[in-house]
GROMACS .gro file of C-alpha atoms in nm:
model
  340
    1UNK     CA    1  -3.739 -16.443  23.672
    2UNK     CA    2  -4.088 -16.538  23.790
    3UNK     CA    3  -4.385 -16.317  23.721
    4UNK     CA    4  -4.654 -16.275  23.990
    5UNK     CA    5  -4.924 -16.231  23.730
    6UNK     CA    6  -4.976 -16.232  23.365
    7UNK     CA    7  -4.967 -15.855  23.355
    8UNK     CA    8  -4.700 -15.768  23.621
    9UNK     CA    9  -4.348 -15.640  23.578
   10UNK     CA   10  -4.048 -15.767  23.789
   11UNK     CA   11  -4.089 -15.485  24.047
   12UNK     CA   12  -4.452 -15.571  24.106
   13UNK     CA   13  -4.592 -15.267  23.925
   14UNK     CA   14  -4.850 -15.315  23.660
   15UNK     CA   15  -4.725 -15.240  23.311
   16UNK     CA   16  -4.846 -14.927  23.137
   17UNK     CA   17  -5.166 -14.965  22.951
   18UNK     CA   18  -5.132 -14.990  22.579
   19UNK     CA   19  -5.409 -14.910  22.333
   20UNK     CA   20  -5.452 -15.081  22.005
   21UNK     CA   21  -5.620 -14.926  21.710
   22UNK     CA   22  -5.895 -15.191  21.720
   23UNK     CA   23  -6.061 -15.161  22.064
   24UNK     CA   24  -5.867 -14.950  22.321
   25UNK     CA   25  -6.158 -14.903  22.562
   26UNK     CA   26  -6.249 -15.275  22.579
   27UNK     CA   27  -5.888 -15.378  22.662
   28UNK     CA   28  -5.867 -15.123  22.942
   29UNK     CA   29  -6.195 -15.250  23.094
   30UNK     CA   30  -6.086 -15.618  23.089
   31UNK     CA   31  -5.756 -15.534  23.263
   32UNK     CA   32  -5.942 -15.354  23.544
   33UNK     CA   33  -6.166 -15.657  23.597
   34UNK     CA   34  -5.867 -15.892  23.622
   35UNK     CA   35  -5.708 -15.678  23.895
   36UNK     CA   36  -6.035 -15.678  24.088
   37UNK     CA   37  -6.060 -16.062  24.077
   38UNK     CA   38  -5.704 -16.100  24.208
   39UNK     CA   39  -5.771 -15.862  24.497
   40UNK     CA   40  -5.519 -15.605  24.394
   41UNK     CA   41  -5.561 -15.235  24.408
   42UNK     CA   42  -5.661 -15.093  24.081
   43UNK     CA   43  -5.411 -14.833  23.978
   44UNK     CA   44  -5.550 -14.506  23.850
   45UNK     CA   45  -5.655 -14.549  23.492
   46UNK     CA   46  -5.598 -14.294  23.226
   47UNK     CA   47  -5.904 -14.117  23.104
   48UNK     CA   48  -5.964 -14.142  22.733
   49UNK     CA   49  -6.121 -13.878  22.514
   50UNK     CA   50  -6.190 -13.916  22.144
   51UNK     CA   51  -6.142 -13.591  21.954
   52UNK     CA   52  -6.310 -13.540  21.619
   53UNK     CA   53  -6.124 -13.334  21.362
   54UNK     CA   54  -6.146 -13.255  20.993
   55UNK     CA   55  -5.871 -13.506  20.913
   56UNK     CA   56  -5.933 -13.796  20.675
   57UNK     CA   57  -6.021 -14.151  20.783
   58UNK     CA   58  -5.678 -14.285  20.681
   59UNK     CA   59  -5.498 -14.116  20.970
   60UNK     CA   60  -5.373 -14.337  21.249
   61UNK     CA   61  -5.605 -14.404  21.541
   62UNK     CA   62  -5.335 -14.306  21.791
   63UNK     CA   63  -5.351 -13.945  21.671
   64UNK     CA   64  -5.712 -13.926  21.792
   65UNK     CA   65  -5.638 -14.051  22.150
   66UNK     CA   66  -5.504 -13.852  22.443
   67UNK     CA   67  -5.414 -13.942  22.801
   68UNK     CA   68  -5.434 -13.737  23.120
   69UNK     CA   69  -5.205 -13.731  23.424
   70UNK     CA   70  -5.342 -13.755  23.779
   71UNK     CA   71  -5.278 -13.390  23.849
   72UNK     CA   72  -5.395 -13.215  23.532
   73UNK     CA   73  -5.584 -13.331  23.224
   74UNK     CA   74  -5.464 -13.238  22.881
   75UNK     CA   75  -5.691 -13.234  22.583
   76UNK     CA   76  -5.594 -13.232  22.218
   77UNK     CA   77  -5.779 -12.982  22.005
   78UNK     CA   78  -5.856 -13.022  21.637
   79UNK     CA   79  -5.590 -12.889  21.403
   80UNK     CA   80  -5.855 -12.681  21.220
   81UNK     CA   81  -6.134 -12.527  21.428
   82UNK     CA   82  -6.477 -12.608  21.286
   83UNK     CA   83  -6.725 -12.322  21.325
   84UNK     CA   84  -7.080 -12.393  21.423
   85UNK     CA   85  -7.265 -12.310  21.100
   86UNK     CA   86  -7.638 -12.303  21.059
   87UNK     CA   87  -7.650 -12.429  20.702
   88UNK     CA   88  -8.026 -12.412  20.676
   89UNK     CA   89  -8.035 -12.044  20.763
   90UNK     CA   90  -7.746 -11.969  20.525
   91UNK     CA   91  -7.922 -12.131  20.231
   92UNK     CA   92  -8.244 -11.946  20.300
   93UNK     CA   93  -8.053 -11.618  20.301
   94UNK     CA   94  -7.902 -11.691  19.959
   95UNK     CA   95  -8.234 -11.802  19.813
   96UNK     CA   96  -8.427 -11.505  19.949
   97UNK     CA   97  -8.497 -11.243  19.678
   98UNK     CA   98  -8.304 -10.920  19.705
   99UNK     CA   99  -8.509 -10.615  19.795
  100UNK     CA  100  -8.456 -10.295  19.594
  101UNK     CA  101  -8.541  -9.937  19.687
  102UNK     CA  102  -8.818  -9.754  19.503
  103UNK     CA  103  -8.564  -9.522  19.338
  104UNK     CA  104  -8.277  -9.700  19.161
  105UNK     CA  105  -7.937  -9.532  19.100
  106UNK     CA  106  -7.765  -9.677  18.794
  107UNK     CA  107  -7.414  -9.671  18.650
  108UNK     CA  108  -7.429  -9.780  18.287
  109UNK     CA  109  -7.074  -9.794  18.154
  110UNK     CA  110  -6.975  -9.484  18.352
  111UNK     CA  111  -7.289  -9.281  18.274
  112UNK     CA  112  -7.520  -9.221  18.570
  113UNK     CA  113  -7.899  -9.259  18.561
  114UNK     CA  114  -8.175  -9.253  18.820
  115UNK     CA  115  -8.515  -9.411  18.769
  116UNK     CA  116  -8.796  -9.586  18.949
  117UNK     CA  117  -8.791  -9.961  19.007
  118UNK     CA  118  -9.132  -9.990  18.840
  119UNK     CA  119  -8.986  -9.835  18.523
  120UNK     CA  120  -8.722 -10.108  18.494
  121UNK     CA  121  -8.985 -10.375  18.563
  122UNK     CA  122  -9.245 -10.238  18.319
  123UNK     CA  123  -9.213 -10.530  18.075
  124UNK     CA  124  -9.168 -10.870  18.241
  125UNK     CA  125  -8.990 -11.053  17.957
  126UNK     CA  126  -8.695 -10.813  17.941
  127UNK     CA  127  -8.341 -10.831  18.065
  128UNK     CA  128  -8.385 -10.528  18.292
  129UNK     CA  129  -8.693 -10.678  18.460
  130UNK     CA  130  -8.504 -11.001  18.521
  131UNK     CA  131  -8.201 -10.817  18.661
  132UNK     CA  132  -8.413 -10.625  18.912
  133UNK     CA  133  -8.645 -10.910  19.002
  134UNK     CA  134  -8.433 -10.995  19.306
  135UNK     CA  135  -8.328 -11.335  19.170
  136UNK     CA  136  -7.988 -11.222  19.043
  137UNK     CA  137  -7.688 -11.051  19.195
  138UNK     CA  138  -7.613 -10.705  19.052
  139UNK     CA  139  -7.269 -10.556  19.127
  140UNK     CA  140  -7.240 -10.202  19.260
  141UNK     CA  141  -6.979  -9.935  19.208
  142UNK     CA  142  -6.789  -9.757  19.485
  143UNK     CA  143  -7.079  -9.518  19.544
  144UNK     CA  144  -7.342  -9.791  19.568
  145UNK     CA  145  -7.495  -9.750  19.221
  146UNK     CA  146  -7.609 -10.065  19.042
  147UNK     CA  147  -7.359 -10.128  18.764
  148UNK     CA  148  -7.444 -10.242  18.410
  149UNK     CA  149  -7.143 -10.311  18.188
  150UNK     CA  150  -7.282 -10.153  17.872
  151UNK     CA  151  -7.230  -9.828  17.680
  152UNK     CA  152  -7.463  -9.574  17.836
  153UNK     CA  153  -7.481  -9.341  17.534
  154UNK     CA  154  -7.827  -9.470  17.435
  155UNK     CA  155  -7.955  -9.597  17.768
  156UNK     CA  156  -8.146  -9.271  17.817
  157UNK     CA  157  -8.351  -9.356  17.506
  158UNK     CA  158  -8.426  -9.696  17.658
  159UNK     CA  159  -8.551  -9.533  17.979
  160UNK     CA  160  -8.762  -9.278  17.788
  161UNK     CA  161  -8.943  -9.559  17.611
  162UNK     CA  162  -8.997  -9.751  17.935
  163UNK     CA  163  -9.130  -9.438  18.104
  164UNK     CA  164  -9.375  -9.310  17.845
  165UNK     CA  165  -9.322  -9.495  17.516
  166UNK     CA  166  -9.113  -9.220  17.358
  167UNK     CA  167  -8.913  -9.321  17.048
  168UNK     CA  168  -8.568  -9.184  16.960
  169UNK     CA  169  -8.489  -8.944  16.679
  170UNK     CA  170  -8.428  -9.092  16.336
  171UNK     CA  171  -8.048  -9.061  16.347
  172UNK     CA  172  -8.044  -9.265  16.670
  173UNK     CA  173  -8.288  -9.539  16.565
  174UNK     CA  174  -8.029  -9.793  16.450
  175UNK     CA  175  -7.815  -9.760  16.763
  176UNK     CA  176  -8.115  -9.774  16.998
  177UNK     CA  177  -8.239 -10.079  16.808
  178UNK     CA  178  -7.912 -10.258  16.889
  179UNK     CA  179  -7.949 -10.168  17.257
  180UNK     CA  180  -8.309 -10.287  17.256
  181UNK     CA  181  -8.190 -10.619  17.118
  182UNK     CA  182  -7.936 -10.648  17.399
  183UNK     CA  183  -8.194 -10.573  17.670
  184UNK     CA  184  -8.455 -10.788  17.490
  185UNK     CA  185  -8.725 -10.518  17.496
  186UNK     CA  186  -8.974 -10.661  17.246
  187UNK     CA  187  -9.224 -10.371  17.237
  188UNK     CA  188  -8.944 -10.124  17.162
  189UNK     CA  189  -8.804 -10.347  16.887
  190UNK     CA  190  -9.146 -10.369  16.721
  191UNK     CA  191  -9.196  -9.993  16.738
  192UNK     CA  192  -8.851  -9.916  16.595
  193UNK     CA  193  -8.889 -10.165  16.309
  194UNK     CA  194  -9.203  -9.982  16.198
  195UNK     CA  195  -9.018  -9.650  16.164
  196UNK     CA  196  -8.757  -9.521  15.925
  197UNK     CA  197  -8.486  -9.610  15.845
  198UNK     CA  198  -8.552  -9.965  15.972
  199UNK     CA  199  -8.870 -10.005  15.768
  200UNK     CA  200  -8.678  -9.924  15.450
  201UNK     CA  201  -8.406 -10.163  15.560
  202UNK     CA  202  -8.660 -10.446  15.585
  203UNK     CA  203  -8.781 -10.376  15.232
  204UNK     CA  204  -8.424 -10.360  15.101
  205UNK     CA  205  -8.334 -10.684  15.278
  206UNK     CA  206  -8.629 -10.859  15.116
  207UNK     CA  207  -8.470 -10.776  14.781
  208UNK     CA  208  -8.119 -10.879  14.888
  209UNK     CA  209  -8.251 -11.213  15.010
  210UNK     CA  210  -8.294 -11.299  14.642
  211UNK     CA  211  -7.913 -11.294  14.620
  212UNK     CA  212  -7.790 -11.535  14.891
  213UNK     CA  213  -7.431 -11.475  14.784
  214UNK     CA  214  -7.456 -11.096  14.832
  215UNK     CA  215  -7.261 -11.072  15.158
  216UNK     CA  216  -6.991 -11.309  15.033
  217UNK     CA  217  -6.945 -11.103  14.717
  218UNK     CA  218  -6.927 -10.786  14.923
  219UNK     CA  219  -6.646 -10.934  15.131
  220UNK     CA  220  -6.474 -11.046  14.812
  221UNK     CA  221  -6.481 -10.690  14.675
  222UNK     CA  222  -6.316 -10.558  14.992
  223UNK     CA  223  -6.048 -10.828  15.000
  224UNK     CA  224  -5.955 -10.796  14.632
  225UNK     CA  225  -5.942 -10.416  14.652
  226UNK     CA  226  -5.724 -10.424  14.963
  227UNK     CA  227  -5.483 -10.680  14.822
  228UNK     CA  228  -5.457 -10.501  14.488
  229UNK     CA  229  -5.389 -10.163  14.651
  230UNK     CA  230  -5.122 -10.309  14.882
  231UNK     CA  231  -4.947 -10.487  14.596
  232UNK     CA  232  -4.935 -10.172  14.386
  233UNK     CA  233  -4.870  -9.939  14.681
  234UNK     CA  234  -5.161  -9.732  14.552
  235UNK     CA  235  -5.419  -9.512  14.720
  236UNK     CA  236  -5.704  -9.682  14.536
  237UNK     CA  237  -5.784 -10.003  14.349
  238UNK     CA  238  -6.010 -10.075  14.052
  239UNK     CA  239  -6.227 -10.381  14.006
  240UNK     CA  240  -6.449 -10.508  13.725
  241UNK     CA  241  -6.790 -10.614  13.852
  242UNK     CA  242  -7.069 -10.766  13.647
  243UNK     CA  243  -7.421 -10.681  13.759
  244UNK     CA  244  -7.702 -10.829  13.550
  245UNK     CA  245  -8.067 -10.896  13.619
  246UNK     CA  246  -8.158 -11.140  13.342
  247UNK     CA  247  -7.979 -11.414  13.152
  248UNK     CA  248  -8.101 -11.299  12.809
  249UNK     CA  249  -7.797 -11.245  12.584
  250UNK     CA  250  -7.949 -10.935  12.429
  251UNK     CA  251  -7.948 -10.567  12.511
  252UNK     CA  252  -8.264 -10.385  12.626
  253UNK     CA  253  -8.276 -10.218  12.284
  254UNK     CA  254  -8.308 -10.556  12.113
  255UNK     CA  255  -8.599 -10.678  12.327
  256UNK     CA  256  -8.875 -10.535  12.104
  257UNK     CA  257  -8.756 -10.773  11.833
  258UNK     CA  258  -8.877 -11.065  12.044
  259UNK     CA  259  -9.231 -11.153  12.138
  260UNK     CA  260  -9.145 -11.226  12.505
  261UNK     CA  261  -8.893 -11.108  12.757
  262UNK     CA  262  -8.754 -11.460  12.797
  263UNK     CA  263  -8.634 -11.723  12.558
  264UNK     CA  264  -8.803 -12.062  12.553
  265UNK     CA  265  -8.503 -12.296  12.568
  266UNK     CA  266  -8.453 -12.661  12.653
  267UNK     CA  267  -8.200 -12.761  12.919
  268UNK     CA  268  -7.941 -12.857  12.656
  269UNK     CA  269  -7.980 -12.524  12.481
  270UNK     CA  270  -7.964 -12.333  12.810
  271UNK     CA  271  -7.624 -12.486  12.886
  272UNK     CA  272  -7.487 -12.331  12.569
  273UNK     CA  273  -7.548 -11.989  12.720
  274UNK     CA  274  -7.387 -12.065  13.056
  275UNK     CA  275  -7.054 -11.890  13.099
  276UNK     CA  276  -6.852 -11.673  13.335
  277UNK     CA  277  -6.768 -11.320  13.246
  278UNK     CA  278  -6.406 -11.217  13.287
  279UNK     CA  279  -6.461 -10.997  13.591
  280UNK     CA  280  -6.357 -10.993  13.958
  281UNK     CA  281  -6.707 -11.033  14.105
  282UNK     CA  282  -7.043 -11.107  13.948
  283UNK     CA  283  -7.398 -11.038  14.077
  284UNK     CA  284  -7.711 -11.188  13.922
  285UNK     CA  285  -7.950 -11.291  13.796
  286UNK     CA  286  -8.264 -11.223  14.006
  287UNK     CA  287  -8.637 -11.190  13.957
  288UNK     CA  288  -8.777 -10.872  14.109
  289UNK     CA  289  -8.893 -10.524  14.014
  290UNK     CA  290  -8.566 -10.380  14.149
  291UNK     CA  291  -8.321 -10.336  13.866
  292UNK     CA  292  -7.942 -10.321  13.822
  293UNK     CA  293  -7.915  -9.963  13.947
  294UNK     CA  294  -8.092 -10.058  14.270
  295UNK     CA  295  -7.837 -10.330  14.337
  296UNK     CA  296  -7.551 -10.094  14.254
  297UNK     CA  297  -7.690  -9.851  14.511
  298UNK     CA  298  -7.698 -10.131  14.771
  299UNK     CA  299  -7.334 -10.222  14.703
  300UNK     CA  300  -7.208  -9.864  14.728
  301UNK     CA  301  -7.412  -9.782  15.039
  302UNK     CA  302  -7.307 -10.101  15.221
  303UNK     CA  303  -6.943 -10.028  15.148
  304UNK     CA  304  -6.992  -9.672  15.275
  305UNK     CA  305  -7.146  -9.815  15.594
  306UNK     CA  306  -6.810  -9.985  15.653
  307UNK     CA  307  -6.621  -9.662  15.588
  308UNK     CA  308  -6.509  -9.759  15.237
  309UNK     CA  309  -6.543  -9.503  14.959
  310UNK     CA  310  -6.657  -9.656  14.627
  311UNK     CA  311  -6.738  -9.503  14.290
  312UNK     CA  312  -6.875  -9.696  13.994
  313UNK     CA  313  -6.937  -9.645  13.621
  314UNK     CA  314  -7.044  -9.871  13.338
  315UNK     CA  315  -6.759  -9.948  13.097
  316UNK     CA  316  -6.949 -10.168  12.849
  317UNK     CA  317  -7.079 -10.522  12.821
  318UNK     CA  318  -6.914 -10.861  12.834
  319UNK     CA  319  -6.967 -10.919  12.456
  320UNK     CA  320  -6.842 -11.275  12.481
  321UNK     CA  321  -6.952 -11.497  12.190
  322UNK     CA  322  -7.189 -11.768  12.303
  323UNK     CA  323  -7.346 -11.949  12.009
  324UNK     CA  324  -7.438 -11.860  11.654
  325UNK     CA  325  -7.501 -11.485  11.649
  326UNK     CA  326  -7.556 -11.455  12.026
  327UNK     CA  327  -7.316 -11.259  12.238
  328UNK     CA  328  -7.315 -11.193  12.614
  329UNK     CA  329  -7.466 -10.853  12.683
  330UNK     CA  330  -7.416 -10.845  13.060
  331UNK     CA  331  -7.313 -10.495  13.172
  332UNK     CA  332  -6.968 -10.452  13.326
  333UNK     CA  333  -6.902 -10.184  13.587
  334UNK     CA  334  -6.573 -10.047  13.705
  335UNK     CA  335  -6.556  -9.991  14.081
  336UNK     CA  336  -6.294  -9.758  14.222
  337UNK     CA  337  -6.224  -9.828  14.590
  338UNK     CA  338  -6.038  -9.543  14.762
  339UNK     CA  339  -5.860  -9.629  15.085
  340UNK     CA  340  -5.737  -9.290  15.198
   0.00000   0.00000   0.00000
């Protein structure tokens, strides 16, 4: 069968246009030119529209092309509609500081407060001033109050200090001090640390810093007492604890027999006096005015702070033979830990 032209079919009709993925518009244009040179009527050409969608670049080119009939044009729409967003305006809205009313309603852990914005912003380097600076998002409850996820029992004391510098009562000082640490209110922390009982606590801690093992020994007392009571199925447990201030292997009654409170010993001689008393826990020695009874008071009070009842009494001295006529005179105390 003979073809009339390179692009004709046997019935004389031009073949349907085909589009390749490389250059569909250029091929259609060259075919129209060839028909014009041969004097033939150019058949109606399909109109081509490229549709942009959110699909990836690996999709086939044919999915982005669409043809139209002579009567009615059909257009393919993107699978996912893309809204017309003004990104610049959106970013400016997020970066813009939030504006607060002059009177601030607060919900602190379920307790309601109302105060002025200037009160919360009184000290710049505090957590509350940063929260209400407009730079941070603060959640609100169902009634529109600004919510702070913290126990509100002592937040009133915080506000009273911010309003007029008022300090809490003595029995609330420790708890308010913890809240002031959380909100990073430096002036309140300084004021509380200069009042009782925190001032006394600073003095006491200066003494306990001479015993770096103090907290570890305190934990050891609790663990031994708990284990011993559970093993014996008893209500209480007894421990032997050695508390001594000096290493001198003499009793206080023997000190007048010596010219000084300390022995002058060489390192080799000092090793002869090193030993461990047969006790559960041992405290000492230390160099300070505070004596053994002061440390015993610290141990009992710190255990009571944890809800543990402890009684103590001296039951004698170690009396372990060291060298020659020297014996260990470290005092031994019996601690009774009651659990219920």
